[in-house]
Tab-separated table of C-alpha atoms and ligand atoms in Angstrom:
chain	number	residue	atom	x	y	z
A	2	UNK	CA	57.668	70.322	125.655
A	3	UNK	CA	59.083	70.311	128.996
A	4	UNK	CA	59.486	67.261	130.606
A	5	UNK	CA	58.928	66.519	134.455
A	6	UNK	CA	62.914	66.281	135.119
A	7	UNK	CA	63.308	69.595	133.229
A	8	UNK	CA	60.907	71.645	135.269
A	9	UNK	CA	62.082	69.985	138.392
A	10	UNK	CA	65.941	71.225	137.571
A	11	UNK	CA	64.566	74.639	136.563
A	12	UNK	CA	62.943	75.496	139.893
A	13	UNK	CA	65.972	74.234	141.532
A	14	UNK	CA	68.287	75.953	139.566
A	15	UNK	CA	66.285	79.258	140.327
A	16	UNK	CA	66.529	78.098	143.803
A	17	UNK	CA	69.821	79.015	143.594
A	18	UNK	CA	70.458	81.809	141.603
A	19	UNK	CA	70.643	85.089	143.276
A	20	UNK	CA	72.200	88.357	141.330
A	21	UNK	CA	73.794	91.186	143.067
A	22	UNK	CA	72.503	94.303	142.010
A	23	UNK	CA	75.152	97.697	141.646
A	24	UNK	CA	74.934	100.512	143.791
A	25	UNK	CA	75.679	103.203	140.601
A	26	UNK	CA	73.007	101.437	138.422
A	27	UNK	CA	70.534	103.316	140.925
A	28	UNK	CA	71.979	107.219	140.205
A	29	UNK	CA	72.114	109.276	137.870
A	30	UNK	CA	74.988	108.515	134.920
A	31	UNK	CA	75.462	108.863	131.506
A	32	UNK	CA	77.968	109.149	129.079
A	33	UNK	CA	80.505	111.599	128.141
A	34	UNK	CA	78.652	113.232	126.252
A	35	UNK	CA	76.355	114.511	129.308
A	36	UNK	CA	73.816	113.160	131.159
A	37	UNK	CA	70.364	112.926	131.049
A	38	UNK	CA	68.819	113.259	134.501
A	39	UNK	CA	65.678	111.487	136.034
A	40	UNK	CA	63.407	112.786	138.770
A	41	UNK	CA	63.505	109.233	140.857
A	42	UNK	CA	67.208	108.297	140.848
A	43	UNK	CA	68.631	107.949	144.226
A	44	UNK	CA	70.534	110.827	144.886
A	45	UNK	CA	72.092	109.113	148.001
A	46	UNK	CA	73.841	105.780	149.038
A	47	UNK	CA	70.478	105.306	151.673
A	48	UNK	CA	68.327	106.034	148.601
A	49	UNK	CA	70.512	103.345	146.069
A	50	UNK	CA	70.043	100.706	148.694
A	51	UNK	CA	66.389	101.418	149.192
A	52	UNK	CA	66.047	101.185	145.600
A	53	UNK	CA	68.195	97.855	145.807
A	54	UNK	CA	65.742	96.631	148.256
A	55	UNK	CA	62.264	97.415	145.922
A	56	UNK	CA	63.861	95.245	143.349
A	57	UNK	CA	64.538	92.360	146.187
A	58	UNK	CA	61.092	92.868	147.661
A	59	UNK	CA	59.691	92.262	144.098
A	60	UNK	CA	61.764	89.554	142.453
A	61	UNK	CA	63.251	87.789	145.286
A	62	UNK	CA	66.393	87.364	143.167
A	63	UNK	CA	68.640	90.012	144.058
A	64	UNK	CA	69.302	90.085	148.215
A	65	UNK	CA	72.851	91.893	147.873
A	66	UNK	CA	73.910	95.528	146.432
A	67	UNK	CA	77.549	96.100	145.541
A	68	UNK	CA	79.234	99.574	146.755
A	69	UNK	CA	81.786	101.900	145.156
A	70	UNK	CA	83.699	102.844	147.922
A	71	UNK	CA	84.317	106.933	146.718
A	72	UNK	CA	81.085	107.194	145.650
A	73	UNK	CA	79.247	105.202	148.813
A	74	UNK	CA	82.163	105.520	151.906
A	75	UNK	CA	83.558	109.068	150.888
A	76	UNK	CA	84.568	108.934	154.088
A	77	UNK	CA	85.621	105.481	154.253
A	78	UNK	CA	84.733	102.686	156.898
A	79	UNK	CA	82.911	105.826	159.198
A	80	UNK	CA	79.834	105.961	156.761
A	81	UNK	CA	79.763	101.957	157.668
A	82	UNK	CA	76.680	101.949	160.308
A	83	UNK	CA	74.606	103.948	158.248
A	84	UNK	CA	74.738	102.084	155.062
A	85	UNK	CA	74.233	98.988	157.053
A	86	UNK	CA	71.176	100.326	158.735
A	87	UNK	CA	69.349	101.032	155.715
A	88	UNK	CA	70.659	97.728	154.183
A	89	UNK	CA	68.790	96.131	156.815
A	90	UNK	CA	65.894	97.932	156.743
A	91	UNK	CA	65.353	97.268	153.342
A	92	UNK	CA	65.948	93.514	153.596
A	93	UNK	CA	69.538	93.580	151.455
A	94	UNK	CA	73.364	93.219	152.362
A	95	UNK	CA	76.077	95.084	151.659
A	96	UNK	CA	77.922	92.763	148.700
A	97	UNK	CA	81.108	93.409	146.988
A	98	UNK	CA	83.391	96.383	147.894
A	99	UNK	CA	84.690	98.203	145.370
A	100	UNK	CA	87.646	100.306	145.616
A	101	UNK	CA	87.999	104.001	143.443
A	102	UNK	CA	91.745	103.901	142.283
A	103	UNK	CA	90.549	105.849	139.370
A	104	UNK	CA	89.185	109.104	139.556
A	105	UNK	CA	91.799	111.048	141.923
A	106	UNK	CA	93.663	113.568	139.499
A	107	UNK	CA	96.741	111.376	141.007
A	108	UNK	CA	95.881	108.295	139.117
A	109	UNK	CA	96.294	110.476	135.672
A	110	UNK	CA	99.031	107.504	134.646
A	111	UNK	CA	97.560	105.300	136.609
A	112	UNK	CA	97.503	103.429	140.166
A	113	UNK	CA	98.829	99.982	141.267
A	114	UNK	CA	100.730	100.676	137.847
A	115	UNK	CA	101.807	103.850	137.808
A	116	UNK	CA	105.522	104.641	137.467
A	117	UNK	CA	105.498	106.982	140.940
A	118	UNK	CA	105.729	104.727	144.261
A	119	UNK	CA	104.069	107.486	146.234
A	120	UNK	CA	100.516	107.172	143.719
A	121	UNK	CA	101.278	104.152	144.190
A	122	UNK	CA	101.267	103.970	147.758
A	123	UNK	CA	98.253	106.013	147.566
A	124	UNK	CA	96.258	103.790	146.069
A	125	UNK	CA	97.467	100.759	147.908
A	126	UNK	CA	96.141	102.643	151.261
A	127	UNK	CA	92.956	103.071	149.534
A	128	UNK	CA	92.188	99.284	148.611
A	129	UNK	CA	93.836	98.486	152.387
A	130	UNK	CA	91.062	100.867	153.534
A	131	UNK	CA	88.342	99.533	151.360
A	132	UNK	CA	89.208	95.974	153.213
A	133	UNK	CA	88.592	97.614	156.431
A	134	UNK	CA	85.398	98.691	154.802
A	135	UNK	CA	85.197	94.948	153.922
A	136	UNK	CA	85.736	93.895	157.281
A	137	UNK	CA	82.993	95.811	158.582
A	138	UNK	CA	80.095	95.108	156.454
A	139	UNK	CA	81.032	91.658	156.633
A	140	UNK	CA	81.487	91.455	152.615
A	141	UNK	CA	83.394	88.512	151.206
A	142	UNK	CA	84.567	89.999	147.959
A	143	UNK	CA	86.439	92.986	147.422
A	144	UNK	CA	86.174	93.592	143.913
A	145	UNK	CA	88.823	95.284	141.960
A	146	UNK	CA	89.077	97.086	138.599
A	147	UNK	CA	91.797	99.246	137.402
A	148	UNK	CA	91.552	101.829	135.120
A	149	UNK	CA	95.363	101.477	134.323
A	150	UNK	CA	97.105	101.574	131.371
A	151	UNK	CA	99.158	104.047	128.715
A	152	UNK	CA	97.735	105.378	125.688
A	153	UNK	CA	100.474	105.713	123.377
A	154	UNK	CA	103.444	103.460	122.247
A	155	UNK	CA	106.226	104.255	124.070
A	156	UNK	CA	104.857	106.093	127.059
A	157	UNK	CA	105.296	103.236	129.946
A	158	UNK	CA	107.066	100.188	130.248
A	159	UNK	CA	104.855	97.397	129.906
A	160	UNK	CA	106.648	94.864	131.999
A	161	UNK	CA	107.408	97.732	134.995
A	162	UNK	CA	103.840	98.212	135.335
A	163	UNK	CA	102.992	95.071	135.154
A	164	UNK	CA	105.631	94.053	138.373
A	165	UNK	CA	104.400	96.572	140.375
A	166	UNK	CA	101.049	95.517	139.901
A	167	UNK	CA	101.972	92.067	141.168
A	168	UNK	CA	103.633	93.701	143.923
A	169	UNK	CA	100.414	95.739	144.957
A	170	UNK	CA	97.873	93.059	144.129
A	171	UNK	CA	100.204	90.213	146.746
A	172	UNK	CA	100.303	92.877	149.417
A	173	UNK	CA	96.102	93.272	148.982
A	174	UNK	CA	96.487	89.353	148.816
A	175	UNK	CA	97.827	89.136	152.669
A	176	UNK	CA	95.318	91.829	154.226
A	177	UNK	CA	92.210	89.357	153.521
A	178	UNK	CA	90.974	87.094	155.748
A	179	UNK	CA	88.497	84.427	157.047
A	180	UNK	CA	86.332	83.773	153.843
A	181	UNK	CA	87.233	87.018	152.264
A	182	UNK	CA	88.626	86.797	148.479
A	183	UNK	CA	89.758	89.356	145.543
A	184	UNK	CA	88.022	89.700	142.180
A	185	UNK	CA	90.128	90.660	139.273
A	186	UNK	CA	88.223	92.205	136.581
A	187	UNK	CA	89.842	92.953	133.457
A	188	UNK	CA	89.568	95.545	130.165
A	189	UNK	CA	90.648	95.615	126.869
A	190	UNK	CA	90.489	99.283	126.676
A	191	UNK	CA	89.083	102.493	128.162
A	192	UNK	CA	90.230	104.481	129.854
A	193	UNK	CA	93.533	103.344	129.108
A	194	UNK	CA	93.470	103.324	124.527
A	195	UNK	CA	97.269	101.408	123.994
A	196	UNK	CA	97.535	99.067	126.552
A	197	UNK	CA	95.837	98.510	129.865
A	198	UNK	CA	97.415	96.587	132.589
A	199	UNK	CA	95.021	94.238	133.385
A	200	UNK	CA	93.265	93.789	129.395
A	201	UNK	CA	92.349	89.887	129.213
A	202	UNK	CA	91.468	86.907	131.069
A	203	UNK	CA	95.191	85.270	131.003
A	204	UNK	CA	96.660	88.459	132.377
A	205	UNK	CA	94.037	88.936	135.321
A	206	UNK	CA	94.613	84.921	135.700
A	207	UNK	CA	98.280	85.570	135.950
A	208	UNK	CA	98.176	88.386	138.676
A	209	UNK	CA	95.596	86.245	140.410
A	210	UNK	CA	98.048	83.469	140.400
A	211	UNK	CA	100.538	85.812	141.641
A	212	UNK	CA	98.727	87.024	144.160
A	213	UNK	CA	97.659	83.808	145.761
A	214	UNK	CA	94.285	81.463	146.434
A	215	UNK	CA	92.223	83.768	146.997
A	216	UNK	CA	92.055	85.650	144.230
A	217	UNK	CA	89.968	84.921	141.532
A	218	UNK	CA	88.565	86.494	138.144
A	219	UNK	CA	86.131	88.437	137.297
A	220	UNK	CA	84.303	88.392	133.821
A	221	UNK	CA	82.920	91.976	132.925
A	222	UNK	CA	80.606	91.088	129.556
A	223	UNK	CA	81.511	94.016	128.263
A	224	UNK	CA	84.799	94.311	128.663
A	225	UNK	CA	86.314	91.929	125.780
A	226	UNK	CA	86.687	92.202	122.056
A	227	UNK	CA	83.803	92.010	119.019
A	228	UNK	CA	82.877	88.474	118.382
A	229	UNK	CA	84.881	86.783	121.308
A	230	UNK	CA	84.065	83.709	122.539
A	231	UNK	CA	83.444	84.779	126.546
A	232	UNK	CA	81.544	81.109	127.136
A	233	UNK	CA	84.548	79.559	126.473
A	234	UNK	CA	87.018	81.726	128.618
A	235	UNK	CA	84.562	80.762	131.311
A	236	UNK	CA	84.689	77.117	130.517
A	237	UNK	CA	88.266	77.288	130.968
A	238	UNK	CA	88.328	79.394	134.175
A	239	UNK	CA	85.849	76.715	135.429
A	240	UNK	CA	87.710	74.234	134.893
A	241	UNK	CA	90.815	75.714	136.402
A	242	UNK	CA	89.030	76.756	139.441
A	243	UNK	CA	89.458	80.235	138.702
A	244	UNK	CA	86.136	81.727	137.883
A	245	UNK	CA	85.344	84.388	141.136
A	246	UNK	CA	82.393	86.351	139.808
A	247	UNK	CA	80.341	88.326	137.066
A	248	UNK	CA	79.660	91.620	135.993
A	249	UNK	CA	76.681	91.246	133.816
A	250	UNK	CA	75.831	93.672	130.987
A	251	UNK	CA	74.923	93.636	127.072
A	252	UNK	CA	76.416	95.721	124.613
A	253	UNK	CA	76.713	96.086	121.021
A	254	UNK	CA	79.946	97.740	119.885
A	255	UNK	CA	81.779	98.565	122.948
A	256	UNK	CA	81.213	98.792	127.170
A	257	UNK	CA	77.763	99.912	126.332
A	258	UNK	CA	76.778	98.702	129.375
A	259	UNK	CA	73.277	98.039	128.280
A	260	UNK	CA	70.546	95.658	129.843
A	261	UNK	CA	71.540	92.002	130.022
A	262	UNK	CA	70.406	90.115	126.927
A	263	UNK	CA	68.885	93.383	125.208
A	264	UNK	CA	71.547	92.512	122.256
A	265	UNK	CA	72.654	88.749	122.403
A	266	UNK	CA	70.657	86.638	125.190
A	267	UNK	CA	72.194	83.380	123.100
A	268	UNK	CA	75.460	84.638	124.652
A	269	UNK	CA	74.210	84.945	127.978
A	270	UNK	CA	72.248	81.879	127.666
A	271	UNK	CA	75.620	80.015	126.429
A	272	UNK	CA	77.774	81.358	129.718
A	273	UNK	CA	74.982	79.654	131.772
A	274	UNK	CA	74.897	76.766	129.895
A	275	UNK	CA	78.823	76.328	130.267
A	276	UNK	CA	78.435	76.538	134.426
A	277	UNK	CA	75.057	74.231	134.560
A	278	UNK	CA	76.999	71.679	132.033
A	279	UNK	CA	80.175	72.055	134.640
A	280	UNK	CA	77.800	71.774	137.609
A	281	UNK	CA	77.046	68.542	135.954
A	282	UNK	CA	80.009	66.997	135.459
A	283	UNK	CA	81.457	67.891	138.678
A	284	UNK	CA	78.230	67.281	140.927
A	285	UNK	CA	78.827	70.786	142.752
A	286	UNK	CA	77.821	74.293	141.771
A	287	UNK	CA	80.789	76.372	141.386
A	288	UNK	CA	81.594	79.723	143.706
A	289	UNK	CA	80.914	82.125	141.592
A	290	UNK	CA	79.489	86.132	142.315
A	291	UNK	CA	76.932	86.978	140.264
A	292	UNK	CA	76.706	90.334	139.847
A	293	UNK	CA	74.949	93.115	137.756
A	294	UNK	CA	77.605	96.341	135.818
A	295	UNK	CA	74.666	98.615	134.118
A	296	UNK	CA	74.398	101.550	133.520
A	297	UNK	CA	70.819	102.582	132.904
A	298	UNK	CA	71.057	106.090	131.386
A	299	UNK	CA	67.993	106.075	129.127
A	300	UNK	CA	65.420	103.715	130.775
A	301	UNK	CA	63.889	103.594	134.236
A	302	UNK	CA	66.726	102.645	136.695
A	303	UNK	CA	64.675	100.944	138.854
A	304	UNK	CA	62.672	99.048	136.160
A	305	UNK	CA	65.502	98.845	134.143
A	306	UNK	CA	66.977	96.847	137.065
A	307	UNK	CA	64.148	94.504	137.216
A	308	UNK	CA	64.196	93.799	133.570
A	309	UNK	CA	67.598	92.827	134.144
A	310	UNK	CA	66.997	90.078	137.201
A	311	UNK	CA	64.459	88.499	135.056
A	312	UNK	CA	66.422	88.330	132.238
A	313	UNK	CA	68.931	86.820	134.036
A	314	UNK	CA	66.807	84.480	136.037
A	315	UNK	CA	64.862	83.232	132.295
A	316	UNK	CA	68.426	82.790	130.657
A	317	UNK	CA	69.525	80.780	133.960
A	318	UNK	CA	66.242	78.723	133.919
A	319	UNK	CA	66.429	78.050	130.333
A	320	UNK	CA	70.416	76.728	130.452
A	321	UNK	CA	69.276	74.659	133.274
A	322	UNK	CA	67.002	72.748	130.638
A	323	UNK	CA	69.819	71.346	128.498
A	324	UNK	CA	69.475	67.794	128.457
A	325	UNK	CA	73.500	67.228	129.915
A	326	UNK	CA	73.397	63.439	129.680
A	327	UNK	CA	71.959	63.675	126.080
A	328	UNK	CA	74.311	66.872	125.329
A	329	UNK	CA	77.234	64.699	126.276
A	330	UNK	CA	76.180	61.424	124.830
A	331	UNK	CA	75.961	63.607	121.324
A	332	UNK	CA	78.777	65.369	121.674
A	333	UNK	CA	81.000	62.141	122.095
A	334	UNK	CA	80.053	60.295	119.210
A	335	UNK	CA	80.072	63.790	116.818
A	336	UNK	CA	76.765	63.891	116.068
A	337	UNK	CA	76.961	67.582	115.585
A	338	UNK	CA	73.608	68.663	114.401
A	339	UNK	CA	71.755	66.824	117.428
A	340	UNK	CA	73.714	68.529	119.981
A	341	UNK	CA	73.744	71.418	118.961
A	342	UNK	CA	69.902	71.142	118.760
A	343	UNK	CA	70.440	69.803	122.530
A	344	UNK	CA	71.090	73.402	123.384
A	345	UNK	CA	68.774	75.167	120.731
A	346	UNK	CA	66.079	73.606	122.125
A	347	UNK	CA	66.422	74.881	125.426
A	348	UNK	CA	67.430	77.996	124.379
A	349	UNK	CA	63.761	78.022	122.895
A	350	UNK	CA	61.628	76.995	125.473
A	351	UNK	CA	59.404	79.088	126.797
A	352	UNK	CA	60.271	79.070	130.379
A	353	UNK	CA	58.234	82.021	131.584
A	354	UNK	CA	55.325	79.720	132.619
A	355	UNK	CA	57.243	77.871	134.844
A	356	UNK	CA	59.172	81.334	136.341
A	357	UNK	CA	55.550	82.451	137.199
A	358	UNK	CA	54.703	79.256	138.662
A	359	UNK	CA	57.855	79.350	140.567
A	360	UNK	CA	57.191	83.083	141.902
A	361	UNK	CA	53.619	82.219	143.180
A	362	UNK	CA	55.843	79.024	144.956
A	363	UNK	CA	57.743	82.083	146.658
A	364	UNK	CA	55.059	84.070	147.405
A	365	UNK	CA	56.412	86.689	145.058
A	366	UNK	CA	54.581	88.599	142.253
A	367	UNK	CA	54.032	86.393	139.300
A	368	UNK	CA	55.037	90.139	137.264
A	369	UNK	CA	57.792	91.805	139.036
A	370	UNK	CA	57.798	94.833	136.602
A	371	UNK	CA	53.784	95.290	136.887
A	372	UNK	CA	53.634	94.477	140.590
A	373	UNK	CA	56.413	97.500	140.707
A	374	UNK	CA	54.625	99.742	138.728
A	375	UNK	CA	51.059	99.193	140.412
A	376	UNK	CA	52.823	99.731	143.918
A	377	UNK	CA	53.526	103.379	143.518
A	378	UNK	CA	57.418	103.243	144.587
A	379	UNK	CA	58.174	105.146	141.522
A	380	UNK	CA	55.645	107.968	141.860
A	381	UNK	CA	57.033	108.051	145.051
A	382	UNK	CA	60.836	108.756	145.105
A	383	UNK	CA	59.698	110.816	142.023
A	384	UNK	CA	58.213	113.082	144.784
A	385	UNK	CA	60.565	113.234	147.390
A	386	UNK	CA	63.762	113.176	144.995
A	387	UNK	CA	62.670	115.544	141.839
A	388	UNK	CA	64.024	118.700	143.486
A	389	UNK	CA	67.242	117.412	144.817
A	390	UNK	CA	67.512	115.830	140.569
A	391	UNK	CA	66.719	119.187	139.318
A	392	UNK	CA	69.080	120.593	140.860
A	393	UNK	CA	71.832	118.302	139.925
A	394	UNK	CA	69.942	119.436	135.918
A	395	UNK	CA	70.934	123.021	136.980
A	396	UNK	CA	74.033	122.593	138.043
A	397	UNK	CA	74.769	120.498	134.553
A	398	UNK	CA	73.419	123.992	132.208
B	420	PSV	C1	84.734	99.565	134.507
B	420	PSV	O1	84.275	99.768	133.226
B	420	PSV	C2	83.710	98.845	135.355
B	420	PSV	O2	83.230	97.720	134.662
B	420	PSV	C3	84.241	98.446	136.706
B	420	PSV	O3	83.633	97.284	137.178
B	420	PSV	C4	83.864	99.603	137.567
B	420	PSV	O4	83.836	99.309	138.928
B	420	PSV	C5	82.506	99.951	137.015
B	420	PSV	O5	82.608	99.690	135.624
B	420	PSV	C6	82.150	101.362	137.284
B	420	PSV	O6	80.968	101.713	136.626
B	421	MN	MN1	82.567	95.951	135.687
């Protein structure tokens, strides 16, 4: 049963939970292995943000779309007006900049790492750019993952890499401004196999400590080991003020990038429990970019993307249930089995009563995904984008 107080902190809590939704989750991917090609996907930045904007328009969660500088500015901060325009028109913003220091046949050992100072240079005019990019959209985080690393023993020195890393990542540091910060994602493995220069939480805390206040890290859900404990790494970044932002994805055995909470929504549910339990104690919501890192090869994009915002939003809603006073009260005299049924039972509840209640309160569709599917968007881009897809099919044979 869900008490008065609990709804009350649910609607609030979705009140204040937006999700930022990923340019590249709109177009086609896949793995690599091939891909499998589908007649809607936005073929073009315009057509990713419009795409951006249906999801917005139905679930009123997701008002920002993150861009991948190569693959949205290939002509850096010029293609700026245009992406704006059709941000606006399709009630989003441009969100998190992120900078391509990985696919240039220059970055084959690496970028901010690599052992040449002229790739190096190279990519440290690319990030500079993407902050001009920054600049002019007027987004606060530039978001940064490297695909550094060596693959065998022996091939790089560690420590090298790792102090010119700090060196490019301080000089990024002083080209921010006003409200601007950097994210520092991190990998365990892939591209790089042996060791990748940024591969935990404690190294991407170090260069961010390096670097100065404000950078911060980013938590990619798929990017850690089998079985580790992510909810607590973000209890401790919490707590050390450190936490900048979120990639959110599922995955089963490696960065499968699937749909949030397909595999493990416990998990998820258990990240948002650790901020709603910190927002708690501390009385303040902490600054933290939540973002979506999908990539939606075999379903729908688009719906695919909507799935996603409302898992998000029911795994938020249900962590804002937990009964904090009680959770703590249990948890400080060791009665173990209670609190830990503090959190089960939240984790149960059926919140999706309340979500629809809270929709009609926003004038949204109580059903984003049937509201999306009755409104014809779909059959739509299907029509104007199918030939400009088949061709890409073609050009794959
Ligand atoms: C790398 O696996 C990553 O998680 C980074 O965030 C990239 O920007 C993104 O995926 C590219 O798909
Ligand atoms: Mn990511």
């Amino acid at each position: 049963m869900i008490t008065t107080r609990q709804l009350e902190q649910a609607r609030a809590a979705l009140d204040g939970f937006t999700i930022e939704l990923p340019s590249w989750g709109f177009a086609n991917t896949g793995t690599r292995f091939g891909k499998f090609i589908q007649p809607s996907a936005a073929t073009t930045t315009a057509e990713k943000v419009a795409d951006a904007g249906a999801v917005h328009r139905f679930t009123g969660c997701c008002p920002s779309v993150a861009v991948h500088v190569l693959w949205d500015f290939p002509n850096g901060a010029a293609g700026v007006p245009v992406v704006m325009k059709s941000a606006a028109q399709n009630g989003v913003r441009i969100g998190a900049i992120n900078p391509n220091v990985f696919q240039d046949q220059c970055y084959k050992n690496g970028s901010l790492g690599n052992p040449d100072p002229e790739v190096r240079k190279t990519a440290l005019s690319h990030i500079l750019d993407s902050v001009e990019i920054q600049n002019a959209t007027g987004s606060r985080d530039l978001s940064l993952w490297f695909a550094d690393g060596i693959s065998y023993p022996g091939t790089g020195s560690i420590r090298a890499r790792k102090n010119a890393f700090i060196e490019g990542l301080k000089t990024v540091h002083t080209a921010l401004s006003g409200d601007q910060r950097m994210l520092v994602e991190y990998k365990p493995f892939e591209p790089a196999f042996y060791a990748t220069d940024i591969a935990d939480w404690g190294m991407s805390y170090i260069y961010c400590k390096h670097s100065g206040p404000r950078a911060k890290v980013l938590v990619d859900t798929g990017h850690h080991y089998q079985t580790q404990n992510i909810e607590q790494i973000v209890a401790w970044l919490l707590s050390e003020n450190m936490l900048g932002g979120f990639h959110f994805n599922d995955r089963r055995y490696a960065d499968d990038d699937l749909t949030l909470g397909c595999m493990d929504p416990y998990q998820v549910f258990r990240i948002f429990h650790e901020i709603c339990y910190f927002t708690w104690e501390t009385g303040k919501a902490p600054d933290i970019a939540y973002m979506v890192d999908q990539s939606h090869n075999l379903k729908n994009k688009i719906e695919e993307t909507i799935q996603t915002s409302n898992n998000a939003q029911e795994l938020f809603a249900k962590a804002s249930l937990v009964d904090h006073e009680r959770l703590a009260a249990r948890q400080a005299k060791g009665e173990l089995i209670d609190a830990e049924e503090t959190l089960r039972e939240a984790f149960f509840a059926d919140v999706r009563p309340l979500m629809r209640d809270w929709r009609k309160s926003k004038g949204l569709p109580e059903d984003p995904l049937a509201a999306f599917r009755e409104s014809g968007y779909l059959q739509k881009a299907e029509k104007e984008r199918a030939e400009r897809n088949q061709s890409a099919v073609s050009s794959y044979a």
